[in-house]
Structures are given as structure tokens and as C-alpha cells.
GROMACS .gro file of C-alpha atoms in nm:
model
  304
    1TYR     CA    1  -2.399   1.646   0.136
    2VAL     CA    2  -2.211   1.361  -0.036
    3THR     CA    3  -1.854   1.403  -0.155
    4PRO     CA    4  -1.772   1.319  -0.519
    5LEU     CA    5  -1.554   1.030  -0.401
    6VAL     CA    6  -1.841   0.872  -0.206
    7ARG     CA    7  -2.084   0.926  -0.495
    8LYS     CA    8  -1.839   0.758  -0.737
    9LEU     CA    9  -1.788   0.463  -0.499
   10ALA     CA   10  -2.164   0.418  -0.467
   11GLY     CA   11  -2.196   0.401  -0.846
   12GLU     CA   12  -1.918   0.142  -0.873
   13THR     CA   13  -2.065  -0.080  -0.601
   14GLY     CA   14  -2.429  -0.039  -0.705
   15VAL     CA   15  -2.535   0.119  -0.373
   16ASP     CA   16  -2.844   0.344  -0.366
   17LEU     CA   17  -2.735   0.639  -0.149
   18SER     CA   18  -3.097   0.715  -0.052
   19THR     CA   19  -3.106   0.387   0.141
   20VAL     CA   20  -2.784   0.448   0.331
   21LYS     CA   21  -2.779   0.594   0.681
   22GLY     CA   22  -2.472   0.810   0.724
   23SER     CA   23  -2.249   0.779   1.030
   24GLY     CA   24  -2.069   1.111   0.984
   25VAL     CA   25  -2.135   1.445   1.151
   26GLY     CA   26  -2.494   1.548   1.090
   27GLY     CA   27  -2.572   1.209   0.924
   28ARG     CA   28  -2.321   1.261   0.644
   29ILE     CA   29  -2.260   0.946   0.435
   30ARG     CA   30  -1.899   0.842   0.444
   31LYS     CA   31  -1.693   0.597   0.238
   32GLN     CA   32  -1.717   0.336   0.512
   33ASP     CA   33  -2.099   0.356   0.502
   34VAL     CA   34  -2.107   0.280   0.128
   35LEU     CA   35  -1.871  -0.016   0.163
   36ALA     CA   36  -2.077  -0.156   0.452
   37ALA     CA   37  -2.398  -0.122   0.248
   38ALA     CA   38  -2.235  -0.300  -0.046
   39GLU     CA   39  -2.123  -0.590   0.177
   40ALA     CA   40  -2.471  -0.617   0.334
   41ALA     CA   41  -2.634  -0.630  -0.008
   42LYS     CA   42  -2.391  -0.898  -0.121
   43ALA     CA   43  -2.465  -1.110   0.187
   44GLN     CA   44  -2.840  -1.093   0.118
   45GLN     CA   45  -2.801  -1.224  -0.238
   46PRO     CA   46  -2.889  -1.597  -0.284
   47ALA     CA   47  -2.587  -1.822  -0.298
   48ALA     CA   48  -2.470  -1.892  -0.651
   49ALA     CA   49  -2.594  -2.222  -0.780
   50ALA     CA   50  -2.336  -2.496  -0.749
   51PRO     CA   51  -2.198  -2.610  -1.083
   52ALA     CA   52  -2.379  -2.910  -1.219
   53ALA     CA   53  -2.201  -3.237  -1.154
   54SER     CA   54  -2.041  -3.385  -1.462
   55ALA     CA   55  -2.205  -3.692  -1.605
   56PRO     CA   56  -2.054  -4.014  -1.471
   57VAL     CA   57  -1.803  -4.185  -1.699
   58GLU     CA   58  -1.953  -4.490  -1.864
   59ILE     CA   59  -1.735  -4.792  -1.792
   60PRO     CA   60  -1.775  -5.103  -2.009
   61ALA     CA   61  -1.901  -5.404  -1.816
   62ALA     CA   62  -1.583  -5.604  -1.883
   63ALA     CA   63  -1.365  -5.322  -1.749
   64ALA     CA   64  -1.593  -5.266  -1.449
   65ALA     CA   65  -1.567  -5.634  -1.357
   66LEU     CA   66  -1.186  -5.609  -1.335
   67ARG     CA   67  -1.158  -5.287  -1.132
   68GLY     CA   68  -1.021  -5.359  -0.786
   69GLN     CA   69  -0.970  -5.730  -0.859
   70THR     CA   70  -0.660  -5.952  -0.839
   71VAL     CA   71  -0.684  -6.240  -1.084
   72LYS     CA   72  -0.455  -6.497  -1.240
   73MET     CA   73  -0.327  -6.447  -1.591
   74THR     CA   74  -0.508  -6.649  -1.853
   75ARG     CA   75  -0.306  -6.927  -2.013
   76ILE     CA   76  -0.275  -6.736  -2.340
   77ARG     CA   77  -0.175  -6.412  -2.164
   78LYS     CA   78   0.092  -6.600  -1.970
   79VAL     CA   79   0.235  -6.753  -2.289
   80ILE     CA   80   0.243  -6.408  -2.451
   81ALA     CA   81   0.416  -6.258  -2.146
   82GLU     CA   82   0.678  -6.533  -2.135
   83ASN     CA   83   0.751  -6.497  -2.506
   84MET     CA   84   0.785  -6.118  -2.476
   85MET     CA   85   1.032  -6.151  -2.189
   86LYS     CA   86   1.225  -6.424  -2.373
   87ALA     CA   87   1.258  -6.191  -2.671
   88MET     CA   88   1.387  -5.904  -2.458
   89ARG     CA   89   1.632  -6.125  -2.268
   90ASN     CA   90   1.778  -6.302  -2.571
   91GLN     CA   91   1.787  -6.028  -2.833
   92ALA     CA   92   1.958  -5.691  -2.874
   93GLN     CA   93   1.648  -5.518  -3.007
   94LEU     CA   94   1.657  -5.198  -3.208
   95SER     CA   95   1.398  -5.017  -3.423
   96THR     CA   96   1.430  -4.819  -3.746
   97VAL     CA   97   1.145  -4.600  -3.877
   98ILE     CA   98   1.083  -4.462  -4.227
   99GLU     CA   99   0.786  -4.282  -4.384
  100VAL     CA  100   0.621  -4.389  -4.707
  101ASP     CA  101   0.398  -4.192  -4.944
  102VAL     CA  102   0.113  -4.430  -5.027
  103THR     CA  103  -0.106  -4.177  -5.212
  104LYS     CA  104  -0.084  -4.366  -5.542
  105LEU     CA  105  -0.154  -4.694  -5.364
  106MET     CA  106  -0.465  -4.560  -5.188
  107LYS     CA  107  -0.603  -4.423  -5.515
  108LEU     CA  108  -0.537  -4.758  -5.684
  109ARG     CA  109  -0.719  -4.942  -5.408
  110ALA     CA  110  -1.017  -4.705  -5.431
  111ARG     CA  111  -1.044  -4.776  -5.805
  112ALA     CA  112  -1.019  -5.153  -5.766
  113LYS     CA  113  -1.202  -5.240  -5.444
  114GLU     CA  114  -1.551  -5.289  -5.589
  115SER     CA  115  -1.442  -5.510  -5.880
  116PHE     CA  116  -1.199  -5.693  -5.649
  117LEU     CA  117  -1.479  -5.776  -5.404
  118ALA     CA  118  -1.702  -5.901  -5.685
  119ARG     CA  119  -1.424  -6.114  -5.835
  120GLU     CA  120  -1.247  -6.249  -5.524
  121GLY     CA  121  -1.526  -6.249  -5.266
  122VAL     CA  122  -1.321  -6.057  -5.007
  123LYS     CA  123  -1.268  -5.687  -4.939
  124LEU     CA  124  -0.948  -5.524  -5.057
  125SER     CA  125  -0.796  -5.357  -4.751
  126PRO     CA  126  -0.455  -5.182  -4.760
  127MET     CA  127  -0.301  -5.471  -4.562
  128PRO     CA  128  -0.241  -5.714  -4.854
  129PHE     CA  129  -0.033  -5.449  -5.033
  130PHE     CA  130   0.198  -5.417  -4.732
  131VAL     CA  131   0.221  -5.794  -4.687
  132LYS     CA  132   0.298  -5.839  -5.058
  133ALA     CA  133   0.572  -5.575  -5.056
  134ALA     CA  134   0.724  -5.704  -4.730
  135ALA     CA  135   0.724  -6.068  -4.842
  136GLU     CA  136   0.878  -5.985  -5.180
  137ALA     CA  137   1.154  -5.784  -5.012
  138LEU     CA  138   1.238  -6.078  -4.783
  139LYS     CA  139   1.355  -6.276  -5.086
  140SER     CA  140   1.630  -6.021  -5.154
  141HIS     CA  141   1.714  -5.960  -4.787
  142PRO     CA  142   1.757  -6.304  -4.628
  143VAL     CA  143   1.915  -6.163  -4.311
  144ILE     CA  144   1.570  -6.024  -4.220
  145ASN     CA  145   1.405  -6.364  -4.274
  146ALA     CA  146   1.628  -6.569  -4.045
  147ARG     CA  147   1.680  -6.701  -3.693
  148ILE     CA  148   1.975  -6.745  -3.458
  149ASN     CA  149   2.002  -7.101  -3.326
  150ASP     CA  150   2.118  -7.206  -2.981
  151ASP     CA  151   2.449  -7.335  -3.121
  152SER     CA  152   2.530  -6.987  -3.259
  153THR     CA  153   2.449  -7.086  -3.616
  154VAL     CA  154   2.211  -6.887  -3.834
  155THR     CA  155   1.929  -7.035  -4.040
  156TYR     CA  156   1.824  -6.831  -4.345
  157HIS     CA  157   1.473  -6.944  -4.438
  158ASP     CA  158   1.387  -7.038  -4.795
  159VAL     CA  159   1.017  -6.956  -4.749
  160GLU     CA  160   0.836  -6.639  -4.648
  161ASN     CA  161   0.584  -6.746  -4.384
  162VAL     CA  162   0.443  -6.413  -4.268
  163GLY     CA  163   0.264  -6.394  -3.935
  164ILE     CA  164  -0.005  -6.126  -3.893
  165ALA     CA  165  -0.039  -5.999  -3.536
  166VAL     CA  166  -0.412  -5.974  -3.454
  167ASP     CA  167  -0.573  -5.826  -3.144
  168SER     CA  168  -0.843  -6.056  -3.008
  169GLU     CA  169  -1.054  -6.091  -2.695
  170LYS     CA  170  -0.821  -6.366  -2.576
  171GLY     CA  171  -0.504  -6.168  -2.640
  172LEU     CA  172  -0.253  -6.122  -2.918
  173MET     CA  173  -0.278  -6.391  -3.186
  174VAL     CA  174  -0.031  -6.437  -3.473
  175PRO     CA  175  -0.178  -6.656  -3.749
  176VAL     CA  176   0.064  -6.727  -4.032
  177ILE     CA  177   0.025  -6.680  -4.408
  178LYS     CA  178   0.233  -6.968  -4.543
  179ASP     CA  179   0.447  -6.905  -4.854
  180ALA     CA  180   0.334  -6.541  -4.865
  181GLY     CA  181   0.624  -6.457  -5.095
  182ASP     CA  182   0.474  -6.675  -5.369
  183LEU     CA  183   0.113  -6.562  -5.333
  184SER     CA  184  -0.062  -6.306  -5.551
  185LEU     CA  185  -0.225  -5.997  -5.400
  186ALA     CA  186  -0.562  -6.173  -5.422
  187GLY     CA  187  -0.419  -6.486  -5.258
  188ILE     CA  188  -0.285  -6.281  -4.968
  189ALA     CA  189  -0.617  -6.097  -4.931
  190ARG     CA  190  -0.814  -6.424  -4.924
  191LYS     CA  191  -0.579  -6.587  -4.674
  192THR     CA  192  -0.578  -6.277  -4.451
  193ALA     CA  193  -0.959  -6.273  -4.448
  194GLU     CA  194  -0.971  -6.647  -4.373
  195LEU     CA  195  -0.731  -6.621  -4.079
  196ALA     CA  196  -0.904  -6.309  -3.942
  197GLY     CA  197  -1.233  -6.499  -3.949
  198LYS     CA  198  -1.078  -6.786  -3.755
  199VAL     CA  199  -0.948  -6.540  -3.493
  200ARG     CA  200  -1.295  -6.388  -3.448
  201THR     CA  201  -1.464  -6.729  -3.416
  202GLY     CA  202  -1.192  -6.886  -3.202
  203LYS     CA  203  -1.121  -7.156  -3.460
  204LEU     CA  204  -0.746  -7.104  -3.511
  205SER     CA  205  -0.560  -7.435  -3.515
  206PRO     CA  206  -0.201  -7.486  -3.394
  207ASP     CA  207  -0.098  -7.522  -3.759
  208ASP     CA  208  -0.246  -7.179  -3.836
  209MET     CA  209  -0.008  -7.024  -3.584
  210SER     CA  210   0.308  -7.226  -3.649
  211GLY     CA  211   0.600  -7.194  -3.888
  212GLY     CA  212   0.622  -6.816  -3.904
  213THR     CA  213   0.955  -6.672  -4.024
  214PHE     CA  214   0.862  -6.302  -4.012
  215THR     CA  215   0.579  -6.100  -3.854
  216ILE     CA  216   0.382  -5.790  -3.949
  217SER     CA  217   0.189  -5.591  -3.689
  218ASN     CA  218  -0.070  -5.336  -3.801
  219THR     CA  219  -0.023  -5.101  -3.507
  220GLY     CA  220  -0.202  -4.823  -3.695
  221SER     CA  221  -0.538  -5.000  -3.683
  222ARG     CA  222  -0.607  -4.814  -3.356
  223GLY     CA  223  -0.460  -4.485  -3.477
  224ALA     CA  224  -0.098  -4.519  -3.359
  225LEU     CA  225   0.152  -4.342  -3.585
  226PHE     CA  226   0.420  -4.599  -3.506
  227ASP     CA  227   0.534  -4.834  -3.230
  228THR     CA  228   0.869  -4.972  -3.118
  229ILE     CA  229   0.736  -5.326  -3.143
  230ILE     CA  230   0.894  -5.630  -2.977
  231VAL     CA  231   1.019  -5.894  -3.222
  232ASN     CA  232   0.822  -6.218  -3.231
  233TYR     CA  233   1.094  -6.448  -3.090
  234PRO     CA  234   1.280  -6.648  -3.227
  235GLN     CA  235   1.239  -6.446  -3.547
  236VAL     CA  236   1.495  -6.169  -3.591
  237ALA     CA  237   1.270  -5.892  -3.725
  238GLU     CA  238   0.914  -5.764  -3.723
  239LEU     CA  239   0.748  -5.492  -3.931
  240GLY     CA  240   0.506  -5.243  -3.780
  241ILE     CA  241   0.259  -5.052  -3.998
  242GLY     CA  242   0.137  -4.719  -3.859
  243ALA     CA  243  -0.183  -4.531  -3.934
  244THR     CA  244  -0.217  -4.380  -4.281
  245VAL     CA  245  -0.259  -4.005  -4.235
  246ARG     CA  246  -0.333  -3.733  -4.490
  247ARG     CA  247  -0.103  -3.437  -4.432
  248PRO     CA  248   0.091  -3.166  -4.619
  249VAL     CA  249   0.424  -3.288  -4.759
  250VAL     CA  250   0.696  -3.127  -4.970
  251ILE     CA  251   0.707  -3.307  -5.306
  252ASN     CA  252   0.906  -3.254  -5.625
  253HIS     CA  253   0.649  -3.189  -5.901
  254PRO     CA  254   0.771  -3.226  -6.263
  255ASP     CA  255   0.618  -2.890  -6.360
  256LEU     CA  256   0.607  -2.695  -6.033
  257GLY     CA  257   0.933  -2.811  -5.878
  258GLU     CA  258   0.931  -2.832  -5.499
  259THR     CA  259   0.579  -2.769  -5.374
  260ILE     CA  260   0.349  -2.865  -5.086
  261ALA     CA  261   0.074  -3.120  -5.148
  262ILE     CA  262  -0.171  -3.323  -4.941
  263ARG     CA  263  -0.049  -3.684  -4.942
  264ASP     CA  264  -0.134  -4.017  -4.776
  265MET     CA  265   0.162  -4.090  -4.550
  266VAL     CA  266   0.243  -4.389  -4.330
  267TYR     CA  267   0.530  -4.476  -4.096
  268LEU     CA  268   0.687  -4.821  -4.117
  269THR     CA  269   0.889  -4.953  -3.823
  270LEU     CA  270   1.128  -5.246  -3.841
  271SER     CA  271   1.229  -5.386  -3.503
  272TYR     CA  272   1.518  -5.631  -3.528
  273ASP     CA  273   1.780  -5.830  -3.339
  274HIS     CA  274   2.102  -5.631  -3.367
  275GLN     CA  275   2.301  -5.947  -3.298
  276LEU     CA  276   2.237  -6.045  -3.661
  277VAL     CA  277   2.074  -5.750  -3.835
  278ASP     CA  278   2.264  -5.423  -3.870
  279GLY     CA  279   2.105  -5.081  -3.912
  280ALA     CA  280   2.215  -5.073  -4.276
  281ASP     CA  281   2.041  -5.408  -4.334
  282ALA     CA  282   1.722  -5.270  -4.183
  283ALA     CA  283   1.742  -4.951  -4.388
  284ARG     CA  284   1.795  -5.142  -4.712
  285TYR     CA  285   1.501  -5.373  -4.640
  286LEU     CA  286   1.270  -5.084  -4.551
  287GLY     CA  287   1.391  -4.897  -4.860
  288ALA     CA  288   1.288  -5.190  -5.080
  289ILE     CA  289   0.938  -5.192  -4.928
  290LYS     CA  290   0.912  -4.813  -4.966
  291ALA     CA  291   1.008  -4.827  -5.334
  292ARG     CA  292   0.753  -5.103  -5.405
  293LEU     CA  293   0.467  -4.927  -5.227
  294GLU     CA  294   0.535  -4.580  -5.363
  295ALA     CA  295   0.560  -4.714  -5.720
  296GLY     CA  296   0.215  -4.870  -5.669
  297GLU     CA  297   0.250  -5.098  -5.967
  298PHE     CA  298  -0.022  -5.349  -5.882
  299GLU     CA  299  -0.256  -5.282  -6.175
  300GLY     CA  300  -0.187  -5.619  -6.338
  301GLU     CA  301  -0.285  -5.812  -6.026
  302LEU     CA  302  -0.596  -5.596  -5.981
  303GLY     CA  303  -0.714  -5.633  -6.340
  304LEU     CA  304  -0.686  -5.258  -6.408
   0.00000   0.00000   0.00000
């Protein structure tokens, strides 16, 4: 005889009652006998296979060579470090961020890039548009294109020499586009391509990296939305360009009113020395760049 409770327990634990020897009076199978049989069956099962080890992380050779090592800074890295610390010690740095709708600009570039390449011999990236807008705005906002001298005087530059921060194997390089404010979009594109080529081949000359009055850093080239960049001392401001991202935005449509649309959006950051540049100055300068880029009126320079 087996009680209903014992029979139910056997079903739940998968125990075959015909194989169980009861320990109760007259060989009756009790609850304890079923539990013991279940434990014995579990012990006889083969151990579960250990989870497969995850594949080892592939480490680039250059990174592997540095792991666990103590080495001296390269000369270029040391110069960069000293300049960064000099900037932080001597400037009251602050950053202002705005977002810009560059949908019209991206469509314009898509229309023009093939004919531009055929005509100018260089690819039309988004970068020349930002350099053009930033350099033009410097003409109307001289406090952004200035420097504070050691004798507490301020020099307002009469040229727009725009440095382009470039990541290289040797470290951060900042070649300079001289007189960028007077160059056409094509001229900026050609000069940018020329300087980028010199960075890649290690052929930058001291003249290529001197005379900068303002710097632009394309922090979005690696996907960053924006950075609080450090100003390229002794300049008083630096512009950071974030990644262009397509996302839903509320826009004011002439027929539909306020509606949601997919737009190309980018964050622009201006880091500046608050000793000379006020927040209102930064906002006005960024506003001028925003207006120029969102208008997207570059058809004449692109031959469209």
C-alpha cells in the first residue's frame, strides 16, 4: 500500500515506486524512502558539462606590447601634456553646448559630392562646411579669435588661422589652415585633405603647425556626441564637433505645425577662457554658426 501523498511525491521527483524498497511496517514505502531514492538517482547522473570557456579577447599587438610596462613619454606626448596643463593652469575654462539641425546640409553634400570630387580632386566631407561657418563667424566675433598676453593686454587677430586637431599614431597634431576665413569651401576642402595627408605620412612641417588663432576638434569622428575639450593654449576658444546622429526631433512644419521628424542632428561645443570670453559671447558665436549651417546656403560654392 502506498499513500496518495507518497505516490504524488514519487511523480514529482520522477521516482519509480517499483524500484523502491520500503522501510515502513511490512515494507511499506514512506515519504523518506522516495526522497532518498530521488537523491540517489541524482547522485548517479553524470555531472553537468562545464560551460564552455569564452573566447580569449584579441589584443592588438601595440596594446599587448605596453601591458605591464613602464616607459618614458615620447617627446610629442610630453609637449602635448605640458601644453594641456599650461592651458588648465592659466585659463578659467568653461564649455557651452548647442545642437544644430544639419539635415539640409547633409542632403546638399550628398547631391554635390560626386561632381565636387570630379572638379576639385578631393572628397567633400562634412568638415569643410563646419570650418567655413566657424571661420566666417570669427570675423564678426573677434573676442573668440584672440589671445591674452602676459602683460594683461588682449590681441584680437585680423586673420582666421584655423587649426584642425587630428589624431595620429604619434599623438594629437594640430595643423593650421591659414587664412581660412578668406578661403572658399573648395579651398578649405583641398587644404584639409593636404594637411591630413601630411599627418598620415609624417611630413608636417613646423610652419604647418604654427600661427593658429582658433582650433576645431572633430570629436565625433569616433562617435562621441560631445566633449568638454581643453582650449589649445594660448588661444582663448576651441570648437568641438560631435557625431552627426539621425534622431526624432520636434520641428515646426509650415503645413503641419509642430510635428516629429527624423533629422540629422549634431552637438557643437565651444570651450573658452572665461577671463576674456563671457557665456553670452560664446552663445552668440555658436548661434552664428548654427544659423549658417542650418540655412545650408552653399549651392553657389558647390556649383548647384
